[in-house]
Short mmCIF file of C-alpha atoms and ligand atoms in Angstrom, two decimals:
data_model
loop_
_atom_site.label_atom_id
_atom_site.label_comp_id
_atom_site.label_asym_id
_atom_site.label_seq_id
_atom_site.Cartn_x
_atom_site.Cartn_y
_atom_site.Cartn_z
CA MET I 284 -31.85 2.24 10.31
CA LYS I 285 -30.48 4.78 7.86
CA ILE I 286 -27.02 5.02 6.28
CA ILE I 287 -25.55 8.51 6.24
CA ALA I 288 -22.60 9.24 3.96
CA ASP I 289 -20.47 12.36 4.17
CA THR I 290 -18.95 12.65 0.70
CA GLY I 291 -16.81 15.53 1.94
CA LYS I 292 -14.94 13.12 4.18
CA CYS I 293 -14.93 10.17 1.77
CA VAL I 294 -11.48 9.33 0.37
CA GLY I 295 -12.80 6.89 -2.21
CA ALA I 296 -11.02 3.82 -0.94
CA GLY I 297 -13.98 1.72 -2.06
CA GLN I 298 -13.92 -0.43 1.06
CA CYS I 299 -17.68 0.03 1.42
CA VAL I 300 -18.28 -1.18 -2.15
CA LEU I 301 -16.15 -4.23 -1.45
CA THR I 302 -18.18 -4.88 1.68
CA GLU I 303 -21.55 -4.71 -0.06
CA SER I 304 -22.06 -3.60 -3.64
CA GLU I 305 -25.84 -3.69 -3.17
CA LEU I 306 -25.55 -0.80 -0.74
CA PHE I 307 -22.62 1.22 -2.06
CA ASP I 308 -21.09 2.37 -5.32
CA GLN I 309 -18.51 5.03 -6.23
CA SER I 310 -18.95 8.06 -8.45
CA GLU I 311 -17.23 7.66 -11.82
CA GLU I 312 -16.30 11.31 -11.68
CA ASP I 313 -14.33 11.53 -8.44
CA GLY I 314 -14.55 8.08 -6.85
CA THR I 315 -16.53 9.18 -3.80
CA VAL I 316 -19.26 7.07 -2.25
CA ILE I 317 -22.80 6.77 -3.60
CA VAL I 318 -25.31 5.08 -1.30
CA LEU I 319 -27.54 2.87 -3.44
CA ASN I 320 -29.89 1.90 -0.66
CA ASP I 321 -29.80 3.91 2.55
CA THR I 322 -32.36 1.85 4.48
CA PRO I 323 -30.88 -1.66 4.60
CA GLU I 324 -32.87 -4.56 6.01
CA GLY I 325 -32.17 -8.14 6.98
CA GLU I 326 -28.65 -9.35 6.25
CA LEU I 327 -27.71 -6.03 4.76
CA VAL I 328 -27.89 -4.39 8.18
CA GLU I 329 -24.79 -6.27 9.34
CA LYS I 330 -23.02 -5.39 6.06
CA ALA I 331 -23.77 -1.73 6.65
CA ARG I 332 -22.24 -1.97 10.14
CA GLN I 333 -19.11 -3.60 8.72
CA ALA I 334 -18.76 -0.87 6.11
CA VAL I 335 -18.99 1.81 8.81
CA HIS I 336 -16.31 0.04 10.84
CA ILE I 337 -13.93 -0.43 7.92
CA CYS I 338 -14.28 2.96 6.22
CA PRO I 339 -10.88 4.67 6.64
CA SER I 340 -12.19 8.21 6.90
CA GLN I 341 -15.31 7.98 9.09
CA ALA I 342 -17.38 9.06 6.10
CA LEU I 343 -20.15 6.59 6.94
CA SER I 344 -22.46 6.50 9.93
CA LEU I 345 -25.76 4.92 10.92
CA ALA I 346 -28.82 6.56 12.38
CA GLU I 347 -30.72 3.88 14.32
CA MET V 32 8.01 9.45 31.44
CA THR V 33 11.03 11.69 30.93
CA THR V 34 11.47 12.60 27.33
CA THR V 35 14.83 14.30 27.67
CA GLU V 36 16.70 11.00 28.00
CA GLU V 37 18.05 9.44 24.86
CA PRO V 38 15.71 6.55 23.94
CA ALA V 39 17.39 3.16 23.88
CA LEU V 40 15.67 1.70 20.89
CA GLN V 41 16.89 2.41 17.36
CA PHE V 42 14.52 2.12 14.37
CA PRO V 43 14.05 0.56 11.87
CA LEU V 44 14.00 -2.91 13.39
CA VAL V 45 14.49 -6.04 11.33
CA ARG V 46 11.92 -8.85 11.22
CA GLU V 47 12.95 -11.98 13.11
CA CYS V 48 11.92 -14.09 10.18
CA PRO V 49 9.58 -13.43 7.23
CA PHE V 50 6.60 -14.54 9.31
CA SER V 51 7.46 -12.78 12.57
CA PRO V 52 7.57 -9.08 13.30
CA PRO V 53 10.59 -7.74 15.21
CA ALA V 54 10.24 -9.10 18.78
CA GLU V 55 10.46 -5.56 20.13
CA TYR V 56 7.10 -4.68 18.55
CA ARG V 57 5.22 -6.91 20.95
CA GLN V 58 7.19 -5.63 23.90
CA ILE V 59 6.57 -1.99 23.01
CA ARG V 60 2.88 -2.61 22.34
CA GLU V 61 2.42 -4.35 25.69
CA GLU V 62 4.62 -2.15 27.88
CA ALA V 63 4.60 1.35 26.38
CA PRO V 64 2.50 1.36 23.21
CA VAL V 65 3.42 4.94 22.37
CA THR V 66 7.13 5.30 22.87
CA LYS V 67 10.15 7.28 21.70
CA VAL V 68 12.89 5.73 19.58
CA ARG V 69 15.96 6.93 17.70
CA THR V 70 16.06 7.22 13.91
CA PRO V 71 19.06 6.57 11.64
CA GLU V 72 19.48 10.35 11.40
CA GLY V 73 20.14 10.47 15.14
CA LYS V 74 16.81 12.20 15.76
CA GLN V 75 13.98 11.09 18.02
CA MET V 76 10.59 9.89 16.86
CA TRP V 77 7.47 8.47 18.50
CA VAL V 78 6.31 5.04 17.46
CA VAL V 79 2.64 4.08 17.83
CA THR V 80 1.94 0.35 17.92
CA ARG V 81 -1.66 -0.44 18.96
CA HIS V 82 -4.23 -0.93 16.23
CA GLU V 83 -6.61 1.64 17.67
CA ASP V 84 -3.87 4.25 18.15
CA VAL V 85 -2.46 3.69 14.67
CA ARG V 86 -5.89 4.28 13.16
CA GLN V 87 -6.22 7.43 15.26
CA VAL V 88 -2.86 8.87 14.18
CA LEU V 89 -3.50 8.19 10.50
CA ASN V 90 -6.95 9.78 10.63
CA ASP V 91 -6.15 12.93 12.63
CA ARG V 92 -5.45 16.24 10.92
CA ARG V 93 -3.04 17.24 13.66
CA PHE V 94 -0.57 14.82 12.08
CA SER V 95 0.81 16.10 8.79
CA ALA V 96 1.99 14.08 5.79
CA ASN V 97 4.31 16.86 4.63
CA ARG V 98 7.25 14.74 3.53
CA PHE V 99 9.02 17.83 2.18
CA HIS V 100 9.48 19.23 5.70
CA PRO V 101 13.01 18.94 7.10
CA ASP V 102 11.66 17.51 10.38
CA PHE V 103 9.48 14.84 8.75
CA PRO V 104 10.68 11.58 10.33
CA VAL V 105 12.49 9.20 7.98
CA LEU V 106 14.14 5.85 8.52
CA VAL V 107 17.19 6.39 6.34
CA GLU V 108 20.32 8.46 6.84
CA GLY V 109 20.44 11.77 5.03
CA GLY V 110 16.67 12.10 4.65
CA ASN V 111 14.22 10.90 2.02
CA ALA V 112 14.40 12.03 -1.60
CA LEU V 113 11.46 14.42 -1.05
CA ARG V 114 12.98 16.54 1.71
CA ASN V 115 13.21 20.22 0.75
CA ARG V 116 12.05 19.65 -2.84
CA PRO V 117 10.33 22.65 -4.51
CA GLU V 118 6.69 23.19 -3.62
CA SER V 119 5.57 22.75 -7.25
CA GLU V 120 6.54 19.06 -7.08
CA ARG V 121 4.25 18.15 -4.19
CA SER V 122 1.96 15.17 -4.86
CA MET V 123 -0.95 13.85 -2.79
CA ILE V 124 1.20 11.61 -0.61
CA ALA V 125 2.88 14.70 0.86
CA MET V 126 -0.24 16.87 1.08
CA ASP V 127 -2.61 17.69 3.94
CA ALA V 128 -6.18 18.97 3.97
CA PRO V 129 -7.53 21.03 2.33
CA GLU V 130 -5.08 20.50 -0.58
CA HIS V 131 -5.02 16.70 -0.39
CA GLY V 132 -8.69 15.90 -1.12
CA PRO V 133 -8.95 17.65 -4.50
CA ALA V 134 -5.58 16.27 -5.64
CA ARG V 135 -6.67 12.74 -4.78
CA ARG V 136 -10.13 13.13 -6.30
CA ALA V 137 -8.58 14.27 -9.57
CA VAL V 138 -7.50 10.65 -10.19
CA LEU V 139 -9.78 8.64 -7.90
CA GLY V 140 -12.21 7.97 -10.73
CA GLU V 141 -9.45 5.92 -12.40
CA PHE V 142 -9.19 3.58 -9.37
CA THR V 143 -12.76 2.80 -8.30
CA VAL V 144 -13.81 -0.79 -7.60
CA ARG V 145 -15.90 -0.72 -10.78
CA ARG V 146 -13.03 0.55 -12.95
CA MET V 147 -10.71 -2.10 -11.56
CA GLU V 148 -13.31 -4.76 -12.34
CA GLN V 149 -13.17 -3.64 -15.99
CA LEU V 150 -9.44 -4.38 -16.02
CA ARG V 151 -10.00 -7.98 -14.94
CA PRO V 152 -9.96 -9.65 -18.40
CA ARG V 153 -6.76 -7.88 -19.42
CA ILE V 154 -5.01 -8.69 -16.12
CA GLN V 155 -6.10 -12.33 -16.46
CA GLN V 156 -4.61 -12.41 -19.95
CA ILE V 157 -1.30 -10.95 -18.71
CA VAL V 158 -1.11 -13.49 -15.90
CA ASP V 159 -1.97 -16.40 -18.22
CA GLU V 160 0.73 -15.44 -20.71
CA LEU V 161 3.35 -15.11 -18.01
CA ILE V 162 2.41 -18.50 -16.57
CA ASP V 163 2.56 -20.04 -20.08
CA ASN V 164 6.13 -18.77 -20.34
CA LEU V 165 6.99 -19.97 -16.85
CA LEU V 166 5.70 -23.48 -17.59
CA ALA V 167 7.55 -23.59 -20.92
CA GLY V 168 10.84 -22.53 -19.31
CA PRO V 169 13.45 -24.32 -17.18
CA ARG V 170 12.94 -25.57 -13.62
CA PRO V 171 13.63 -24.28 -11.04
CA ALA V 172 12.58 -20.75 -11.95
CA ASP V 173 12.65 -17.43 -10.11
CA LEU V 174 9.03 -16.42 -9.50
CA VAL V 175 9.99 -12.79 -8.82
CA GLU V 176 11.42 -12.45 -12.31
CA ALA V 177 8.77 -14.59 -14.01
CA LEU V 178 5.60 -13.29 -12.33
CA SER V 179 5.83 -11.01 -9.28
CA LEU V 180 7.50 -8.08 -11.02
CA PRO V 181 6.08 -8.29 -14.56
CA VAL V 182 2.40 -8.52 -13.54
CA PRO V 183 2.15 -5.19 -11.69
CA SER V 184 4.68 -3.49 -13.96
CA LEU V 185 2.76 -4.43 -17.10
CA VAL V 186 -0.54 -3.43 -15.54
CA ILE V 187 0.59 -0.04 -14.22
CA CYS V 188 2.41 0.74 -17.49
CA GLU V 189 -0.75 0.14 -19.52
CA LEU V 190 -2.88 2.08 -17.08
CA LEU V 191 -0.57 5.10 -16.97
CA GLY V 192 0.64 4.94 -20.53
CA VAL V 193 4.31 4.27 -19.76
CA PRO V 194 6.16 2.06 -22.28
CA TYR V 195 6.77 -1.37 -20.72
CA ALA V 196 9.97 -1.57 -22.77
CA ASP V 197 11.48 0.76 -20.14
CA HIS V 198 10.62 -1.52 -17.20
CA GLU V 199 14.21 -2.49 -16.38
CA PHE V 200 15.11 1.17 -16.12
CA PHE V 201 12.39 2.13 -13.65
CA GLN V 202 12.47 -1.14 -11.70
CA GLU V 203 16.18 -0.67 -11.08
CA HIS V 204 15.79 2.94 -9.95
CA THR V 205 12.83 2.11 -7.71
CA SER V 206 14.78 -0.63 -6.05
CA ARG V 207 17.65 1.83 -5.39
CA LEU V 208 15.16 4.32 -3.97
CA ILE V 209 13.66 1.93 -1.45
CA LYS V 210 16.91 0.27 -0.36
CA ARG V 211 17.99 1.67 2.99
CA THR V 212 21.64 1.04 2.15
CA THR V 213 21.52 3.43 -0.82
CA SER V 214 23.34 6.67 0.07
CA ALA V 215 21.39 9.93 0.26
CA GLU V 216 23.24 11.01 -2.89
CA GLY V 217 22.31 7.76 -4.67
CA ARG V 218 18.67 8.18 -3.69
CA ARG V 219 18.61 11.75 -4.97
CA GLU V 220 20.20 10.63 -8.22
CA ALA V 221 17.67 7.81 -8.75
CA PHE V 222 14.88 10.25 -7.93
CA GLU V 223 16.12 12.87 -10.43
CA THR V 224 16.62 10.23 -13.12
CA VAL V 225 13.06 8.90 -12.89
CA ARG V 226 11.68 12.46 -12.76
CA ALA V 227 13.58 13.36 -15.91
CA TYR V 228 12.28 10.21 -17.62
CA MET V 229 8.70 11.06 -16.63
CA GLY V 230 9.20 14.66 -17.82
CA ASP V 231 10.29 13.49 -21.29
CA LEU V 232 7.36 11.10 -21.48
CA LEU V 233 4.90 13.87 -20.58
CA ALA V 234 6.43 16.21 -23.17
CA LYS V 235 5.56 13.60 -25.82
CA LYS V 236 2.05 13.16 -24.44
CA GLU V 237 1.49 16.93 -24.39
CA ALA V 238 2.14 16.99 -28.12
CA GLU V 239 -0.17 14.05 -28.71
CA PRO V 240 -2.32 13.10 -25.70
CA THR V 241 -2.81 9.34 -25.49
CA ASP V 242 -5.89 7.56 -24.10
CA ASP V 243 -4.33 6.49 -20.81
CA LEU V 244 -4.31 7.94 -17.30
CA LEU V 245 -1.48 10.42 -17.93
CA GLY V 246 -2.85 11.46 -21.34
CA ARG V 247 -6.36 11.91 -19.91
CA GLN V 248 -4.98 14.01 -17.04
CA ILE V 249 -3.20 16.32 -19.48
CA VAL V 250 -6.43 16.87 -21.44
CA LYS V 251 -8.55 17.36 -18.32
CA LEU V 252 -6.13 19.69 -16.54
CA ARG V 253 -5.63 21.76 -19.67
CA GLU V 254 -9.39 22.17 -19.99
CA GLU V 255 -9.46 23.37 -16.39
CA GLY V 256 -6.49 25.61 -17.10
CA THR V 257 -4.46 24.06 -14.27
CA TYR V 258 -2.00 21.83 -16.12
CA ARG V 259 1.58 21.97 -14.79
CA ARG V 260 4.08 19.41 -16.01
CA ASP V 261 5.98 19.40 -12.71
CA ALA V 262 2.92 18.32 -10.76
CA LEU V 263 1.96 15.59 -13.23
CA VAL V 264 5.54 14.29 -13.21
CA SER V 265 5.16 13.85 -9.44
CA LEU V 266 1.83 12.04 -9.80
CA GLY V 267 3.14 9.78 -12.57
CA PHE V 268 6.25 9.03 -10.52
CA LEU V 269 4.18 8.25 -7.43
CA LEU V 270 1.82 5.91 -9.27
CA LEU V 271 4.60 4.15 -11.17
CA VAL V 272 6.71 3.51 -8.07
CA ALA V 273 3.85 2.80 -5.64
CA GLY V 274 2.15 0.63 -8.24
CA HIS V 275 4.71 -2.07 -8.95
CA GLU V 276 7.18 -2.71 -6.13
CA THR V 277 4.46 -3.13 -3.47
CA THR V 278 2.24 -5.53 -5.40
CA ALA V 279 5.28 -7.48 -6.64
CA ASN V 280 6.40 -8.17 -3.09
CA MET V 281 2.91 -9.22 -2.07
CA ILE V 282 2.77 -11.70 -4.97
CA SER V 283 6.05 -13.27 -3.80
CA LEU V 284 5.18 -13.35 -0.10
CA GLY V 285 1.60 -14.45 -0.72
CA THR V 286 2.79 -17.35 -2.86
CA LEU V 287 5.19 -18.30 -0.08
CA ALA V 288 2.33 -18.21 2.44
CA LEU V 289 0.25 -20.52 0.24
CA ILE V 290 3.15 -22.96 -0.18
CA GLU V 291 3.80 -22.97 3.57
CA ASN V 292 0.10 -23.41 4.44
CA PRO V 293 -1.07 -26.17 2.09
CA GLU V 294 -4.39 -26.74 3.89
CA GLN V 295 -5.41 -23.15 3.46
CA ALA V 296 -4.17 -23.19 -0.14
CA ALA V 297 -6.40 -26.22 -0.75
CA ALA V 298 -9.38 -24.37 0.76
CA VAL V 299 -8.80 -21.41 -1.57
CA LYS V 300 -8.38 -23.69 -4.55
CA ALA V 301 -11.64 -25.49 -3.74
CA ASP V 302 -13.54 -22.22 -3.45
CA PRO V 303 -12.28 -19.19 -5.42
CA GLY V 304 -14.82 -17.17 -3.44
CA ARG V 305 -12.24 -17.31 -0.63
CA THR V 306 -9.33 -15.87 -2.57
CA LEU V 307 -10.06 -12.29 -1.55
CA ASP V 308 -10.18 -13.34 2.12
CA ALA V 309 -6.78 -14.99 1.63
CA VAL V 310 -5.45 -11.81 0.02
CA GLU V 311 -6.65 -9.68 2.96
CA GLU V 312 -4.97 -12.06 5.39
CA MET V 313 -1.70 -11.96 3.42
CA LEU V 314 -1.81 -8.17 3.46
CA ARG V 315 -2.33 -8.14 7.23
CA TYR V 316 0.16 -10.87 7.98
CA PHE V 317 3.09 -9.41 6.04
CA THR V 318 2.26 -5.67 6.18
CA ILE V 319 5.05 -4.90 3.73
CA VAL V 320 4.74 -1.12 3.99
CA ASP V 321 5.59 -0.79 7.63
CA ALA V 322 7.83 2.24 7.73
CA ALA V 323 6.17 4.66 5.29
CA THR V 324 3.21 5.62 7.44
CA ALA V 325 5.11 8.39 9.22
CA ARG V 326 3.68 11.78 10.14
CA LEU V 327 4.82 15.10 11.57
CA CYS V 328 2.78 16.38 14.52
CA VAL V 329 1.64 19.97 13.92
CA GLU V 330 -0.51 20.48 17.03
CA ASP V 331 -0.18 18.78 20.45
CA VAL V 332 -2.19 15.53 20.57
CA GLU V 333 -2.80 12.93 23.25
CA ILE V 334 -2.49 9.36 21.98
CA GLY V 335 -2.68 6.35 24.27
CA GLY V 336 -2.14 8.54 27.34
CA VAL V 337 0.99 10.22 25.95
CA THR V 338 1.19 13.81 24.73
CA ILE V 339 2.84 14.22 21.37
CA ARG V 340 4.00 17.78 20.77
CA ALA V 341 3.86 19.90 17.67
CA GLY V 342 7.10 19.46 15.74
CA GLU V 343 7.67 15.85 16.79
CA GLY V 344 7.81 12.95 14.34
CA VAL V 345 5.57 9.89 14.61
CA LEU V 346 5.61 6.50 12.95
CA ALA V 347 2.34 4.53 12.90
CA VAL V 348 3.78 1.03 12.87
CA GLY V 349 1.42 -0.94 10.65
CA LEU V 350 2.93 -4.35 11.30
CA ALA V 351 2.66 -3.90 15.08
CA ALA V 352 -0.97 -2.78 14.72
CA ASN V 353 -1.79 -5.70 12.45
CA ARG V 354 -0.49 -8.13 15.08
CA ASP V 355 -2.34 -6.46 17.95
CA PRO V 356 -4.32 -9.18 19.76
CA GLU V 357 -6.94 -6.60 20.77
CA ALA V 358 -7.88 -6.26 17.10
CA PHE V 359 -6.92 -9.70 15.78
CA PRO V 360 -7.26 -12.73 18.10
CA ASP V 361 -4.24 -15.08 17.77
CA PRO V 362 -2.59 -12.43 15.63
CA ASP V 363 0.46 -14.51 14.69
CA GLU V 364 -1.63 -17.24 13.09
CA PHE V 365 -2.05 -17.04 9.33
CA ASP V 366 -5.76 -17.70 9.00
CA ILE V 367 -7.68 -16.83 5.86
CA GLU V 368 -10.97 -17.32 7.73
CA ARG V 369 -10.38 -14.66 10.35
CA GLY V 370 -12.27 -11.79 8.65
CA GLY V 371 -9.54 -9.26 9.35
CA ARG V 372 -10.41 -6.63 6.79
CA HIS V 373 -9.91 -3.89 9.37
CA HIS V 374 -6.13 -4.30 9.01
CA VAL V 375 -4.03 -1.24 8.23
CA ALA V 376 -1.74 -2.75 5.57
CA PHE V 377 -2.98 -0.08 3.15
CA GLY V 378 -2.79 2.59 5.85
CA PHE V 379 -5.84 4.39 7.22
CA GLY V 380 -7.45 7.81 6.96
CA PRO V 381 -7.25 10.16 4.00
CA HIS V 382 -4.05 8.66 2.59
CA GLN V 383 -5.25 5.06 2.67
CA CYS V 384 -3.79 3.45 -0.44
CA LEU V 385 -5.25 4.86 -3.64
CA GLY V 386 -4.30 1.74 -5.58
CA GLN V 387 -5.68 -0.80 -3.10
CA ASN V 388 -8.39 -2.14 -5.38
CA LEU V 389 -5.96 -2.51 -8.24
CA ALA V 390 -3.61 -4.41 -5.93
CA ARG V 391 -6.45 -6.63 -4.68
CA MET V 392 -7.52 -7.44 -8.23
CA GLU V 393 -3.98 -8.33 -9.33
CA LEU V 394 -3.34 -10.47 -6.27
CA GLN V 395 -6.66 -12.28 -6.54
CA ILE V 396 -6.10 -13.15 -10.20
CA VAL V 397 -2.48 -14.22 -9.66
CA PHE V 398 -3.26 -16.59 -6.76
CA ASP V 399 -6.38 -18.05 -8.38
CA THR V 400 -4.47 -18.74 -11.57
CA LEU V 401 -1.33 -20.08 -9.89
CA LEU V 402 -3.29 -22.52 -7.71
CA ARG V 403 -5.25 -23.76 -10.69
CA ARG V 404 -2.47 -23.97 -13.25
CA ILE V 405 0.52 -25.01 -11.10
CA PRO V 406 -1.12 -26.90 -8.20
CA ASP V 407 2.12 -28.59 -7.16
CA LEU V 408 4.20 -25.42 -6.98
CA LYS V 409 6.92 -25.69 -4.32
CA LEU V 410 10.06 -23.98 -3.09
CA ALA V 411 13.32 -24.95 -4.77
CA VAL V 412 15.38 -23.94 -1.70
CA PRO V 413 14.63 -24.06 2.06
CA VAL V 414 12.71 -21.04 3.42
CA ASP V 415 15.65 -19.86 5.51
CA GLU V 416 17.80 -19.55 2.39
CA LEU V 417 15.40 -17.17 0.66
CA PRO V 418 16.74 -13.62 0.20
CA PHE V 419 14.29 -11.41 2.12
CA LYS V 420 14.37 -7.63 1.78
CA ASP V 421 15.50 -6.85 5.31
CA ASP V 422 17.29 -3.77 3.99
CA ALA V 423 14.41 -2.17 2.08
CA SER V 424 11.64 0.18 3.17
CA ILE V 425 9.15 -2.14 1.42
CA TYR V 426 9.46 -5.71 2.68
CA GLY V 427 9.54 -8.62 0.27
CA LEU V 428 11.76 -11.07 -1.56
CA TYR V 429 14.63 -10.45 -3.96
CA ARG V 430 14.19 -13.92 -5.48
CA LEU V 431 11.78 -16.81 -5.01
CA PRO V 432 13.18 -20.01 -6.58
CA VAL V 433 10.30 -22.38 -7.24
CA THR V 434 9.77 -25.67 -9.00
CA TRP V 435 6.78 -27.94 -9.72
C1 HEM S 149 -0.17 -4.64 -2.07
C2 HEM S 149 0.16 -3.53 -2.58
C3 HEM S 149 0.18 -2.20 -1.89
C4 HEM S 149 0.40 -1.88 -0.57
C5 HEM S 149 0.68 -2.82 0.60
C6 HEM S 149 0.29 -0.43 -0.47
C7 HEM S 149 0.40 0.28 0.72
C8 HEM S 149 0.17 1.63 0.86
C9 HEM S 149 0.14 2.35 2.11
C10 HEM S 149 0.41 1.75 3.49
C11 HEM S 149 -0.16 3.65 1.84
C12 HEM S 149 -0.34 4.78 2.86
C13 HEM S 149 0.86 5.65 3.03
C14 HEM S 149 0.66 6.70 4.10
O1 HEM S 149 -0.34 6.74 4.80
O2 HEM S 149 1.57 7.52 4.29
C15 HEM S 149 -0.31 3.76 0.41
C16 HEM S 149 -0.60 4.93 -0.26
C17 HEM S 149 -0.64 5.03 -1.63
N1 HEM S 149 -0.58 3.99 -2.54
FE1 HEM S 149 -0.37 2.04 -2.14
N2 HEM S 149 0.04 0.10 -1.70
C18 HEM S 149 -0.05 -0.95 -2.60
C19 HEM S 149 -0.32 -0.86 -3.96
C20 HEM S 149 -0.50 0.30 -4.65
C21 HEM S 149 -0.78 0.40 -6.06
C22 HEM S 149 -0.96 -0.77 -7.01
C23 HEM S 149 -0.85 1.74 -6.35
C24 HEM S 149 -1.11 2.48 -7.62
C25 HEM S 149 -1.50 2.19 -8.69
C26 HEM S 149 -0.66 2.47 -5.12
C27 HEM S 149 -0.68 3.85 -5.00
C28 HEM S 149 -0.68 4.54 -3.81
C29 HEM S 149 -0.81 5.98 -3.72
C30 HEM S 149 -0.96 6.96 -4.86
C31 HEM S 149 -0.79 6.30 -2.34
C32 HEM S 149 -0.90 7.69 -1.71
C33 HEM S 149 -2.34 8.01 -1.45
C34 HEM S 149 -2.54 9.35 -0.77
O3 HEM S 149 -1.58 9.95 -0.30
O4 HEM S 149 -3.70 9.80 -0.70
N3 HEM S 149 -0.44 1.56 -4.11
N4 HEM S 149 -0.12 2.52 -0.17
S1 SF4 S 150 -15.18 3.14 2.54
FE1 SF4 S 150 -15.50 5.23 3.27
S2 SF4 S 150 -13.89 6.43 2.25
FE2 SF4 S 150 -14.05 4.49 1.16
S3 SF4 S 150 -15.43 4.90 -0.53
FE3 SF4 S 150 -16.65 4.08 1.14
S4 SF4 S 150 -17.34 5.89 2.25
FE4 SF4 S 150 -15.68 6.57 0.93
#
């Protein structure tokens, strides 16, 4: 599985960072998402799914 | 459905009690989840009540956030204070794509999760000092005065660079702005007064930029050659107003929820790792900003089987969505274990609350500290005697008399 982030859509709400700070961070410059690890494994897979579900702007998706 | 008939239902509706949404919300959601109602201006507006539909409305570019437009739906007589204001005053909350993104990103860096984490020690210090004062003072005490209002006001003042000494001034004007009973004239006056205050403050900062959000914006925008005082007044105004009244009401209501649910309070106290879950549940359960998530349709859209036409107003009813059993099983139960982070208490889509991680941080610190330092906190009057803000566009409490 691979996490795909569309920073053009991201509104910097930080909900993904709150969900899992091992996978996501935000740019200091403009607050948009930075994917720290785009190939999560184990427990992080479920966290990635949660982040996709909760993101307010559909900026995150998963390629299985 | 015929849309020419005058709809029977008049918005806004009043909550049955602080813990229960207006009964009509459930009925609408079950029987006609997208339905037309009347507004206080005598106009018609769609209300959208299902969780899924609310998320769709708030994340669809065919619904505009242009609050300056004369047809933008509002829940007060005489229109909101933004209607027909000059274009130069527009801030992000009234912008659409493609303008909105850059305006929001210009300050987003000040509100990231990481930046908010850096504020933690200072917020903890503020909360500790206020609780010291509360404990040293008389009993019963009003928690709104002692804690709910000063915490977010102090924090947003320091962040923006607004003198806290002026807090009574802006708290009073904000409360006039959000009270539905304030006349249109009174709202305009409060609006102009706070704008003038912010203008004077920025004039001082232009002469000598300070190291705070407003000062840093002046420096940055000047470097880019795009600084306009009018626009920064609007941003400062938005952050000041959005930043204190909302969080203050959540502190009051959240404390009430903990007092009324002692078992869950005990669980949070035993494991501070649960405080954020409790905060999310409080946000969902009370959904204090229920009437601000309005939009103006600019292109026909089908939502929940109903066609909304360009030019029509829509309200995405957050409280109805947050009590939708399809999204939250047993929605009327207050349950900190439910894992309901997909609530829409901060809105959804591009305008989802910019200050949400500041609010979360403040709420988390306040509840952790209160539970630890005043474990036997209780109400000094029965719940049904508490003065709830049934007449304000942001729900909350005017006073919360507590003792210990
Ligand atoms: C518990 C506290 C809070 C609640 C419940 C809340 C709720 C909301 C909601 C529902 C919206 C969306 C409005 C819409 O879609 O039309 C919003 C937007 C906004 N909030 Fe908050 N808010 C809170 C705290 C804060 C704080 C502390 C700040 C600032 C420091 C803030 C600043 C903003 C701003 C600037 C927007 C507009 C964002 C945009 O248009 O892109 N809020 N808030
Ligand atoms: S949750 Fe979505 S919008 Fe928010 S920062 Fe993450 S990717 Fe961006």
